[in-house]
Amino acid sequence: MLKSLAPLWALPWLAWCCAGQAQTVAPPAPPAELRISAAQSQALGIALVPAKAVQNLVVAATGRVQPALGAQSAVAAPFAGAVSRLLVAPGSAVRAGQALAHFNSPDWFEARRAQAEARAQADLAEGTLRRDAALYEEGIIPAARWRAAQARVQETRAALLARTQVLQGSGIQAAAQAQPVLVAPAAGTVIEVNAVAGQRFAAGDTLFRLAQGQQLEVEALLPATAALPRAGDAALMPTHEAAGTVLAVVPALDGSATQRVRIGVTQAGRLQAGQSVPLQLRLAAPSQALPAGQALVQVPARAVFQWRNQPAVFVASGDTVRPVAVRPWSADDDTAVVQGALGAGSRVVATGIAALKGLLQGEP
């Protein structure tokens, strides 16, 4: 009886043995480092470059030059209508009251008609008041009628004033040929023209933008994942011999997860409002905020690769090479600034990376 039962209690032991055998034939985990001989290194085309210490982060971006806040004005259409002729172009210097464009607007003519009607009503009310005042002094009409005439004069004067202010504030003048023109509200330089001859526009549409004075700003957009500057950091625009200082960094409100960087221009160089310019933001390296054992270093941009879903670089030590996870802070076509467990002078693999990744993953 016991002999017949023996195989039954042997089953768990046999299963454990089989499981153990299955574990021994599983493929080994990828190595954490590779041992590369000099001959292999030459055959794989591996080149090593020393990592460089970083004193300042340099973030490349593209910015748009614009007049400083408070030094620009918009010329909007006060009435619906159509532009019949443009009289200025971007870059034109204009004086206050200078004509910017001819236009036709039925609403403007209606506003002038309403002003003329209000003036006629005001003149009529004042004439009535003078007549009623004389009649009241002679005792022919009661005081209530005289006070009503006074109130009517005040009412018509207010209506005339409102109609006049609408036309005066519109920035529209009637030329000698009765062709209305839109005029500049102040002296400055035309930096933007949104109107086209023959184009219709709605009331409130911006037709022109003017810049007053010479003070300029540059606005750049950076992704939220990039290293962000702080107020006071320097900005260089070497292609235009210009420089500036970061004024503020604020989130963009268009849902794009970007940050708007405002830069005050301290050296204008060859900048002009409306230009798009490449710029370099020089950020102070945040060494005091780095974890222990990590540093910011500059490496070739091609040395950074993806390893296990995160950026990494290959670091050589003796005859071994190992991947080191890094966090990119900034990059351009040639170099990248990264944070990781490597320091200045660490030998970083710049070429032959694809071959090393294949060896690390066990590929033949």
mmCIF file of C-alpha atoms in Angstrom:
data_model
loop_
_atom_site.group_PDB
_atom_site.id
_atom_site.type_symbol
_atom_site.label_atom_id
_atom_site.label_comp_id
_atom_site.label_asym_id
_atom_site.label_seq_id
_atom_site.Cartn_x
_atom_site.Cartn_y
_atom_site.Cartn_z
ATOM 1 C CA MET A 1 0.000 0.000 0.000
ATOM 2 C CA LEU A 2 2.788 2.422 0.937
ATOM 3 C CA LYS A 3 4.657 1.544 -2.258
ATOM 4 C CA SER A 4 1.640 2.434 -4.321
ATOM 5 C CA LEU A 5 1.292 5.809 -2.543
ATOM 6 C CA ALA A 6 4.949 6.790 -2.795
ATOM 7 C CA PRO A 7 4.688 8.340 -6.233
ATOM 8 C CA LEU A 8 1.843 10.520 -5.020
ATOM 9 C CA TRP A 9 3.912 12.297 -2.414
ATOM 10 C CA ALA A 10 6.783 12.489 -4.778
ATOM 11 C CA LEU A 11 4.739 14.684 -7.143
ATOM 12 C CA PRO A 12 5.308 17.998 -5.289
ATOM 13 C CA TRP A 13 9.026 17.298 -5.111
ATOM 14 C CA LEU A 14 9.148 16.443 -8.797
ATOM 15 C CA ALA A 15 7.225 19.610 -9.661
ATOM 16 C CA TRP A 16 9.668 21.714 -7.629
ATOM 17 C CA CYS A 17 12.610 20.048 -9.361
ATOM 18 C CA CYS A 18 11.091 20.671 -12.773
ATOM 19 C CA ALA A 19 10.449 24.291 -11.898
ATOM 20 C CA GLY A 20 14.022 24.660 -10.755
ATOM 21 C CA GLN A 21 15.272 23.142 -13.998
ATOM 22 C CA ALA A 22 13.058 25.522 -15.996
ATOM 23 C CA GLN A 23 14.560 28.480 -14.132
ATOM 24 C CA THR A 24 18.105 27.393 -14.907
ATOM 25 C CA VAL A 25 17.502 27.442 -18.671
ATOM 26 C CA ALA A 26 15.843 30.923 -18.725
ATOM 27 C CA PRO A 27 17.857 33.534 -20.690
ATOM 28 C CA PRO A 28 20.143 35.634 -18.471
ATOM 29 C CA ALA A 29 19.273 39.265 -17.714
ATOM 30 C CA PRO A 30 21.071 41.818 -19.860
ATOM 31 C CA PRO A 31 24.427 42.785 -18.358
ATOM 32 C CA ALA A 32 24.712 46.104 -16.534
ATOM 33 C CA GLU A 33 28.059 46.778 -18.231
ATOM 34 C CA LEU A 34 30.154 45.557 -21.113
ATOM 35 C CA ARG A 35 33.809 44.608 -21.208
ATOM 36 C CA ILE A 36 35.307 45.938 -24.431
ATOM 37 C CA SER A 37 38.865 45.266 -25.536
ATOM 38 C CA ALA A 38 40.897 47.777 -27.493
ATOM 39 C CA ALA A 39 40.516 45.674 -30.643
ATOM 40 C CA GLN A 40 36.732 45.497 -30.209
ATOM 41 C CA SER A 41 36.550 49.224 -29.564
ATOM 42 C CA GLN A 42 38.380 49.932 -32.804
ATOM 43 C CA ALA A 43 36.275 47.444 -34.764
ATOM 44 C CA LEU A 44 33.009 48.938 -33.461
ATOM 45 C CA GLY A 45 34.111 52.500 -34.228
ATOM 46 C CA ILE A 46 33.849 53.619 -30.604
ATOM 47 C CA ALA A 47 35.098 57.141 -29.875
ATOM 48 C CA LEU A 48 35.290 58.604 -26.372
ATOM 49 C CA VAL A 49 34.828 62.269 -25.484
ATOM 50 C CA PRO A 50 35.392 63.744 -22.001
ATOM 51 C CA ALA A 51 32.344 65.336 -20.393
ATOM 52 C CA LYS A 52 32.802 69.040 -19.670
ATOM 53 C CA ALA A 53 31.864 70.929 -16.526
ATOM 54 C CA VAL A 54 28.943 73.322 -16.905
ATOM 55 C CA GLN A 55 28.915 76.756 -15.313
ATOM 56 C CA ASN A 56 25.903 78.079 -17.214
ATOM 57 C CA LEU A 57 23.091 76.328 -19.002
ATOM 58 C CA VAL A 58 22.462 77.542 -22.536
ATOM 59 C CA VAL A 59 18.924 77.049 -23.845
ATOM 60 C CA ALA A 60 18.372 77.745 -27.532
ATOM 61 C CA ALA A 61 15.049 79.220 -28.647
ATOM 62 C CA THR A 62 13.463 81.459 -31.253
ATOM 63 C CA GLY A 63 11.837 84.722 -30.224
ATOM 64 C CA ARG A 64 9.715 87.414 -31.832
ATOM 65 C CA VAL A 65 10.772 91.041 -31.501
ATOM 66 C CA GLN A 66 8.023 93.443 -30.506
ATOM 67 C CA PRO A 67 7.714 96.894 -28.952
ATOM 68 C CA ALA A 68 7.876 96.999 -25.186
ATOM 69 C CA LEU A 69 4.601 96.897 -23.300
ATOM 70 C CA GLY A 70 3.154 100.395 -23.191
ATOM 71 C CA ALA A 71 5.084 101.430 -26.303
ATOM 72 C CA GLN A 72 2.686 100.085 -28.904
ATOM 73 C CA SER A 73 -0.842 100.899 -29.983
ATOM 74 C CA ALA A 74 -3.443 99.232 -32.156
ATOM 75 C CA VAL A 75 -5.548 101.024 -34.751
ATOM 76 C CA ALA A 76 -8.882 99.225 -34.899
ATOM 77 C CA ALA A 77 -11.830 99.715 -37.201
ATOM 78 C CA PRO A 78 -14.452 101.751 -35.311
ATOM 79 C CA PHE A 79 -17.139 100.855 -37.854
ATOM 80 C CA ALA A 80 -17.744 98.001 -40.259
ATOM 81 C CA GLY A 81 -16.687 98.754 -43.799
ATOM 82 C CA ALA A 82 -14.118 98.069 -46.510
ATOM 83 C CA VAL A 83 -10.584 99.363 -47.081
ATOM 84 C CA SER A 84 -10.359 100.977 -50.509
ATOM 85 C CA ARG A 85 -6.694 102.033 -50.443
ATOM 86 C CA LEU A 86 -3.690 101.532 -48.168
ATOM 87 C CA LEU A 87 -1.445 104.554 -47.638
ATOM 88 C CA VAL A 88 1.309 103.036 -45.433
ATOM 89 C CA ALA A 89 3.331 99.817 -45.243
ATOM 90 C CA PRO A 90 5.180 98.020 -42.421
ATOM 91 C CA GLY A 91 8.198 100.078 -41.418
ATOM 92 C CA SER A 92 6.625 103.408 -42.399
ATOM 93 C CA ALA A 93 7.175 106.276 -39.955
ATOM 94 C CA VAL A 94 3.947 108.197 -39.362
ATOM 95 C CA ARG A 95 3.009 111.343 -37.460
ATOM 96 C CA ALA A 96 -0.058 111.842 -35.325
ATOM 97 C CA GLY A 97 -3.111 112.388 -37.520
ATOM 98 C CA GLN A 98 -1.470 111.059 -40.686
ATOM 99 C CA ALA A 99 -3.781 109.080 -42.981
ATOM 100 C CA LEU A 100 -3.248 105.310 -42.909
ATOM 101 C CA ALA A 101 -5.950 104.098 -45.297
ATOM 102 C CA HIS A 102 -9.017 105.176 -47.276
ATOM 103 C CA PHE A 103 -12.161 103.281 -46.531
ATOM 104 C CA ASN A 104 -15.887 103.188 -47.137
ATOM 105 C CA SER A 105 -18.255 102.567 -44.241
ATOM 106 C CA PRO A 106 -22.042 102.977 -44.387
ATOM 107 C CA ASP A 107 -22.036 102.869 -40.585
ATOM 108 C CA TRP A 108 -19.696 105.869 -40.454
ATOM 109 C CA PHE A 109 -21.946 107.867 -42.771
ATOM 110 C CA GLU A 110 -24.905 106.870 -40.598
ATOM 111 C CA ALA A 111 -23.018 108.094 -37.528
ATOM 112 C CA ARG A 112 -22.408 111.450 -39.227
ATOM 113 C CA ARG A 113 -26.091 111.680 -40.150
ATOM 114 C CA ALA A 114 -27.031 110.947 -36.534
ATOM 115 C CA GLN A 115 -24.628 113.669 -35.378
ATOM 116 C CA ALA A 116 -26.190 116.193 -37.765
ATOM 117 C CA GLU A 117 -29.649 115.230 -36.537
ATOM 118 C CA ALA A 118 -28.545 115.596 -32.912
ATOM 119 C CA ARG A 119 -27.108 119.039 -33.691
ATOM 120 C CA ALA A 120 -30.379 120.110 -35.331
ATOM 121 C CA GLN A 121 -32.360 118.881 -32.331
ATOM 122 C CA ALA A 122 -30.037 120.766 -29.979
ATOM 123 C CA ASP A 123 -30.403 123.998 -32.004
ATOM 124 C CA LEU A 124 -34.181 123.599 -32.016
ATOM 125 C CA ALA A 125 -34.281 123.008 -28.263
ATOM 126 C CA GLU A 126 -32.147 126.093 -27.576
ATOM 127 C CA GLY A 127 -34.418 128.238 -29.769
ATOM 128 C CA THR A 128 -37.463 126.915 -27.942
ATOM 129 C CA LEU A 129 -35.804 127.664 -24.604
ATOM 130 C CA ARG A 130 -35.093 131.286 -25.603
ATOM 131 C CA ARG A 131 -38.704 131.789 -26.688
ATOM 132 C CA ASP A 132 -40.131 130.138 -23.555
ATOM 133 C CA ALA A 133 -37.789 132.163 -21.350
ATOM 134 C CA ALA A 134 -39.213 135.394 -22.798
ATOM 135 C CA LEU A 135 -42.785 134.142 -22.402
ATOM 136 C CA TYR A 136 -42.090 133.053 -18.821
ATOM 137 C CA GLU A 137 -40.704 136.483 -17.911
ATOM 138 C CA GLU A 138 -43.905 138.051 -19.243
ATOM 139 C CA GLY A 139 -45.966 135.601 -17.206
ATOM 140 C CA ILE A 140 -47.573 134.054 -20.264
ATOM 141 C CA ILE A 141 -46.436 130.448 -19.606
ATOM 142 C CA PRO A 142 -46.086 128.599 -16.315
ATOM 143 C CA ALA A 143 -42.707 127.791 -14.754
ATOM 144 C CA ALA A 144 -43.174 124.072 -15.467
ATOM 145 C CA ARG A 145 -43.082 124.677 -19.226
ATOM 146 C CA TRP A 146 -39.947 126.785 -18.897
ATOM 147 C CA ARG A 147 -38.213 124.083 -16.822
ATOM 148 C CA ALA A 148 -39.276 121.464 -19.392
ATOM 149 C CA ALA A 149 -37.611 123.537 -22.118
ATOM 150 C CA GLN A 150 -34.439 123.686 -20.014
ATOM 151 C CA ALA A 151 -34.464 119.912 -19.560
ATOM 152 C CA ARG A 152 -34.952 119.410 -23.284
ATOM 153 C CA VAL A 153 -31.892 121.549 -24.005
ATOM 154 C CA GLN A 154 -29.759 119.482 -21.615
ATOM 155 C CA GLU A 155 -31.038 116.264 -23.188
ATOM 156 C CA THR A 156 -30.276 117.315 -26.755
ATOM 157 C CA ARG A 157 -26.841 118.680 -25.788
ATOM 158 C CA ALA A 158 -25.959 115.342 -24.181
ATOM 159 C CA ALA A 159 -27.088 113.454 -27.293
ATOM 160 C CA LEU A 160 -25.021 115.745 -29.525
ATOM 161 C CA LEU A 161 -21.959 115.362 -27.286
ATOM 162 C CA ALA A 162 -22.254 111.559 -27.399
ATOM 163 C CA ARG A 163 -22.542 111.511 -31.198
ATOM 164 C CA THR A 164 -19.601 113.892 -31.534
ATOM 165 C CA GLN A 165 -17.374 111.875 -29.187
ATOM 166 C CA VAL A 166 -18.105 108.678 -31.136
ATOM 167 C CA LEU A 167 -16.891 110.298 -34.346
ATOM 168 C CA GLN A 168 -13.921 112.082 -32.762
ATOM 169 C CA GLY A 169 -12.753 108.918 -31.022
ATOM 170 C CA SER A 170 -13.087 106.819 -34.154
ATOM 171 C CA GLY A 171 -9.862 108.094 -35.673
ATOM 172 C CA ILE A 172 -11.662 108.819 -38.934
ATOM 173 C CA GLN A 173 -11.499 112.091 -40.779
ATOM 174 C CA ALA A 174 -13.255 113.295 -43.919
ATOM 175 C CA ALA A 175 -10.755 114.503 -46.513
ATOM 176 C CA ALA A 176 -11.389 117.418 -48.829
ATOM 177 C CA GLN A 177 -12.719 115.022 -51.460
ATOM 178 C CA ALA A 178 -15.165 113.644 -48.859
ATOM 179 C CA GLN A 179 -13.299 110.311 -48.889
ATOM 180 C CA PRO A 180 -13.003 109.244 -45.235
ATOM 181 C CA VAL A 181 -9.561 108.184 -44.018
ATOM 182 C CA LEU A 182 -8.351 106.295 -40.959
ATOM 183 C CA VAL A 183 -5.605 108.283 -39.219
ATOM 184 C CA ALA A 184 -2.768 107.431 -36.821
ATOM 185 C CA PRO A 185 -3.587 108.196 -33.173
ATOM 186 C CA ALA A 186 0.059 109.021 -32.382
ATOM 187 C CA ALA A 187 3.452 109.295 -34.009
ATOM 188 C CA GLY A 188 5.354 106.048 -34.416
ATOM 189 C CA THR A 189 6.386 103.268 -36.771
ATOM 190 C CA VAL A 190 3.976 100.906 -38.502
ATOM 191 C CA ILE A 191 4.914 97.375 -37.417
ATOM 192 C CA GLU A 192 1.892 95.440 -38.621
ATOM 193 C CA VAL A 193 -0.682 95.882 -41.404
ATOM 194 C CA ASN A 194 -3.635 93.502 -41.314
ATOM 195 C CA ALA A 195 -5.781 95.279 -43.913
ATOM 196 C CA VAL A 196 -5.821 94.533 -47.639
ATOM 197 C CA ALA A 197 -7.259 96.847 -50.285
ATOM 198 C CA GLY A 198 -10.791 95.721 -51.059
ATOM 199 C CA GLN A 199 -11.100 93.703 -47.859
ATOM 200 C CA ARG A 200 -14.168 94.084 -45.692
ATOM 201 C CA PHE A 201 -13.766 94.314 -41.925
ATOM 202 C CA ALA A 202 -15.957 94.287 -38.853
ATOM 203 C CA ALA A 203 -16.035 96.925 -36.163
ATOM 204 C CA GLY A 204 -13.211 96.294 -33.718
ATOM 205 C CA ASP A 205 -10.917 94.458 -36.144
ATOM 206 C CA THR A 206 -7.278 95.513 -35.744
ATOM 207 C CA LEU A 207 -6.041 97.008 -39.011
ATOM 208 C CA PHE A 208 -2.659 98.482 -37.990
ATOM 209 C CA ARG A 209 -0.187 98.294 -35.107
ATOM 210 C CA LEU A 210 2.138 101.172 -34.311
ATOM 211 C CA ALA A 211 5.271 101.262 -32.172
ATOM 212 C CA GLN A 212 6.205 104.384 -30.240
ATOM 213 C CA GLY A 213 9.771 104.910 -29.077
ATOM 214 C CA GLN A 214 12.736 102.573 -29.460
ATOM 215 C CA GLN A 215 12.304 100.220 -26.489
ATOM 216 C CA LEU A 216 11.954 96.599 -27.653
ATOM 217 C CA GLU A 217 11.127 93.247 -26.094
ATOM 218 C CA VAL A 218 11.534 89.672 -27.313
ATOM 219 C CA GLU A 219 9.016 86.947 -26.540
ATOM 220 C CA ALA A 220 10.007 83.275 -26.796
ATOM 221 C CA LEU A 221 8.120 80.032 -26.158
ATOM 222 C CA LEU A 222 9.756 77.113 -24.344
ATOM 223 C CA PRO A 223 8.336 73.647 -23.655
ATOM 224 C CA ALA A 224 7.437 73.055 -20.022
ATOM 225 C CA THR A 225 9.975 70.191 -19.900
ATOM 226 C CA ALA A 226 12.888 72.467 -20.812
ATOM 227 C CA ALA A 227 15.135 74.145 -18.291
ATOM 228 C CA LEU A 228 13.422 77.451 -17.609
ATOM 229 C CA PRO A 229 15.200 80.747 -16.989
ATOM 230 C CA ARG A 230 14.563 83.097 -14.107
ATOM 231 C CA ALA A 231 14.171 86.852 -14.062
ATOM 232 C CA GLY A 232 17.600 88.408 -14.483
ATOM 233 C CA ASP A 233 19.129 85.631 -16.601
ATOM 234 C CA ALA A 234 20.973 86.819 -19.696
ATOM 235 C CA ALA A 235 19.762 86.395 -23.271
ATOM 236 C CA LEU A 236 22.032 86.704 -26.306
ATOM 237 C CA MET A 237 21.057 87.196 -29.956
ATOM 238 C CA PRO A 238 24.455 87.011 -31.690
ATOM 239 C CA THR A 239 23.060 86.949 -35.236
ATOM 240 C CA HIS A 240 21.679 90.459 -34.659
ATOM 241 C CA GLU A 241 24.416 91.712 -32.287
ATOM 242 C CA ALA A 242 21.800 92.136 -29.554
ATOM 243 C CA ALA A 243 21.407 91.168 -25.914
ATOM 244 C CA GLY A 244 18.812 91.373 -23.185
ATOM 245 C CA THR A 245 17.644 90.238 -19.771
ATOM 246 C CA VAL A 246 14.803 87.901 -18.863
ATOM 247 C CA LEU A 247 11.935 89.910 -17.372
ATOM 248 C CA ALA A 248 9.406 87.182 -16.591
ATOM 249 C CA VAL A 249 8.412 83.583 -17.318
ATOM 250 C CA VAL A 250 4.683 82.845 -17.400
ATOM 251 C CA PRO A 251 2.622 79.864 -18.625
ATOM 252 C CA ALA A 252 1.020 80.240 -22.036
ATOM 253 C CA LEU A 253 -2.775 80.356 -21.832
ATOM 254 C CA ASP A 254 -3.455 78.499 -25.087
ATOM 255 C CA GLY A 255 -3.333 74.996 -23.584
ATOM 256 C CA SER A 256 -0.059 74.136 -25.335
ATOM 257 C CA ALA A 257 1.888 73.392 -22.107
ATOM 258 C CA THR A 258 4.516 75.952 -23.060
ATOM 259 C CA GLN A 259 6.106 78.785 -21.115
ATOM 260 C CA ARG A 260 6.297 82.376 -22.387
ATOM 261 C CA VAL A 261 9.615 84.099 -21.732
ATOM 262 C CA ARG A 262 9.667 87.921 -21.900
ATOM 263 C CA ILE A 263 13.072 89.454 -22.542
ATOM 264 C CA GLY A 264 13.853 93.138 -22.201
ATOM 265 C CA VAL A 265 16.330 94.270 -24.854
ATOM 266 C CA THR A 266 19.336 96.087 -23.377
ATOM 267 C CA GLN A 267 21.423 96.163 -26.571
ATOM 268 C CA ALA A 268 19.235 96.556 -29.659
ATOM 269 C CA GLY A 269 21.932 95.891 -32.255
ATOM 270 C CA ARG A 270 20.137 95.245 -35.554
ATOM 271 C CA LEU A 271 16.806 94.210 -34.052
ATOM 272 C CA GLN A 272 13.582 95.498 -35.554
ATOM 273 C CA ALA A 273 10.037 94.988 -34.362
ATOM 274 C CA GLY A 274 8.344 92.081 -36.100
ATOM 275 C CA GLN A 275 11.498 90.015 -36.648
ATOM 276 C CA SER A 276 11.936 86.388 -35.588
ATOM 277 C CA VAL A 277 15.413 85.865 -34.149
ATOM 278 C CA PRO A 278 17.355 82.896 -32.744
ATOM 279 C CA LEU A 279 18.472 83.478 -29.179
ATOM 280 C CA GLN A 280 20.439 81.834 -26.383
ATOM 281 C CA LEU A 281 19.210 81.910 -22.804
ATOM 282 C CA ARG A 282 22.075 81.596 -20.324
ATOM 283 C CA LEU A 283 20.778 80.045 -17.112
ATOM 284 C CA ALA A 284 22.730 79.831 -13.881
ATOM 285 C CA ALA A 285 23.522 76.135 -13.269
ATOM 286 C CA PRO A 286 21.386 74.924 -10.313
ATOM 287 C CA SER A 287 24.212 72.963 -8.639
ATOM 288 C CA GLN A 288 22.777 73.581 -5.192
ATOM 289 C CA ALA A 289 19.546 71.796 -6.168
ATOM 290 C CA LEU A 290 21.148 68.609 -7.587
ATOM 291 C CA PRO A 291 20.992 65.298 -5.696
ATOM 292 C CA ALA A 292 24.176 64.048 -4.058
ATOM 293 C CA GLY A 293 26.491 62.275 -6.471
ATOM 294 C CA GLN A 294 25.072 63.985 -9.550
ATOM 295 C CA ALA A 295 26.343 66.849 -11.648
ATOM 296 C CA LEU A 296 25.592 68.844 -14.757
ATOM 297 C CA VAL A 297 27.943 68.132 -17.640
ATOM 298 C CA GLN A 298 28.109 68.888 -21.334
ATOM 299 C CA VAL A 299 28.300 65.939 -23.724
ATOM 300 C CA PRO A 300 27.916 65.529 -27.502
ATOM 301 C CA ALA A 301 24.245 65.581 -28.467
ATOM 302 C CA ARG A 302 24.676 62.314 -30.381
ATOM 303 C CA ALA A 303 25.904 60.608 -27.196
ATOM 304 C CA VAL A 304 22.416 60.670 -25.633
ATOM 305 C CA PHE A 305 20.227 57.680 -26.483
ATOM 306 C CA GLN A 306 17.126 55.939 -25.159
ATOM 307 C CA TRP A 307 17.703 53.001 -22.807
ATOM 308 C CA ARG A 308 14.823 51.321 -20.978
ATOM 309 C CA ASN A 309 12.492 54.215 -21.809
ATOM 310 C CA GLN A 310 14.750 56.955 -20.470
ATOM 311 C CA PRO A 311 17.675 59.016 -21.768
ATOM 312 C CA ALA A 312 21.137 57.637 -21.072
ATOM 313 C CA VAL A 313 24.779 57.873 -22.112
ATOM 314 C CA PHE A 314 27.515 55.236 -22.248
ATOM 315 C CA VAL A 315 30.348 55.941 -19.785
ATOM 316 C CA ALA A 316 33.677 54.142 -20.163
ATOM 317 C CA SER A 317 35.883 53.212 -17.203
ATOM 318 C CA GLY A 318 38.980 51.173 -17.953
ATOM 319 C CA ASP A 319 37.940 48.408 -20.335
ATOM 320 C CA THR A 320 34.262 48.470 -19.308
ATOM 321 C CA VAL A 321 31.352 50.487 -20.670
ATOM 322 C CA ARG A 322 28.055 50.980 -18.834
ATOM 323 C CA PRO A 323 24.868 52.959 -19.522
ATOM 324 C CA VAL A 324 24.147 55.821 -17.113
ATOM 325 C CA ALA A 325 20.666 57.353 -16.939
ATOM 326 C CA VAL A 326 20.625 61.121 -17.425
ATOM 327 C CA ARG A 327 18.172 63.991 -17.444
ATOM 328 C CA PRO A 328 18.609 66.386 -20.383
ATOM 329 C CA TRP A 329 18.502 70.072 -19.441
ATOM 330 C CA SER A 330 19.205 71.675 -22.791
ATOM 331 C CA ALA A 331 20.436 70.651 -26.215
ATOM 332 C CA ASP A 332 21.230 71.925 -29.680
ATOM 333 C CA ASP A 333 22.499 70.237 -32.829
ATOM 334 C CA ASP A 334 25.987 69.654 -31.415
ATOM 335 C CA THR A 335 25.924 69.472 -27.621
ATOM 336 C CA ALA A 336 23.615 68.598 -24.754
ATOM 337 C CA VAL A 337 23.706 69.475 -21.067
ATOM 338 C CA VAL A 338 22.643 66.520 -18.922
ATOM 339 C CA GLN A 339 22.328 65.679 -15.251
ATOM 340 C CA GLY A 340 23.446 62.292 -13.994
ATOM 341 C CA ALA A 341 25.874 60.199 -11.978
ATOM 342 C CA LEU A 342 28.915 61.309 -13.955
ATOM 343 C CA GLY A 343 31.259 64.210 -13.574
ATOM 344 C CA ALA A 344 33.506 66.462 -15.576
ATOM 345 C CA GLY A 345 36.163 64.360 -17.270
ATOM 346 C CA SER A 346 34.033 61.206 -17.454
ATOM 347 C CA ARG A 347 34.696 59.445 -20.754
ATOM 348 C CA VAL A 348 31.457 59.385 -22.734
ATOM 349 C CA VAL A 349 30.903 57.293 -25.853
ATOM 350 C CA ALA A 350 30.215 59.611 -28.808
ATOM 351 C CA THR A 351 30.194 57.097 -31.701
ATOM 352 C CA GLY A 352 29.484 53.379 -31.957
ATOM 353 C CA ILE A 353 26.432 53.673 -29.717
ATOM 354 C CA ALA A 354 24.167 51.466 -31.846
ATOM 355 C CA ALA A 355 26.691 48.618 -31.717
ATOM 356 C CA LEU A 356 27.028 48.906 -27.938
ATOM 357 C CA LYS A 357 23.248 48.891 -27.499
ATOM 358 C CA GLY A 358 23.069 45.699 -29.555
ATOM 359 C CA LEU A 359 25.720 44.030 -27.378
ATOM 360 C CA LEU A 360 24.010 45.211 -24.209
ATOM 361 C CA GLN A 361 20.729 43.678 -25.352
ATOM 362 C CA GLY A 362 22.420 40.398 -26.228
ATOM 363 C CA GLU A 363 22.104 40.772 -29.991
ATOM 364 C CA PRO A 364 24.699 38.930 -32.090
#
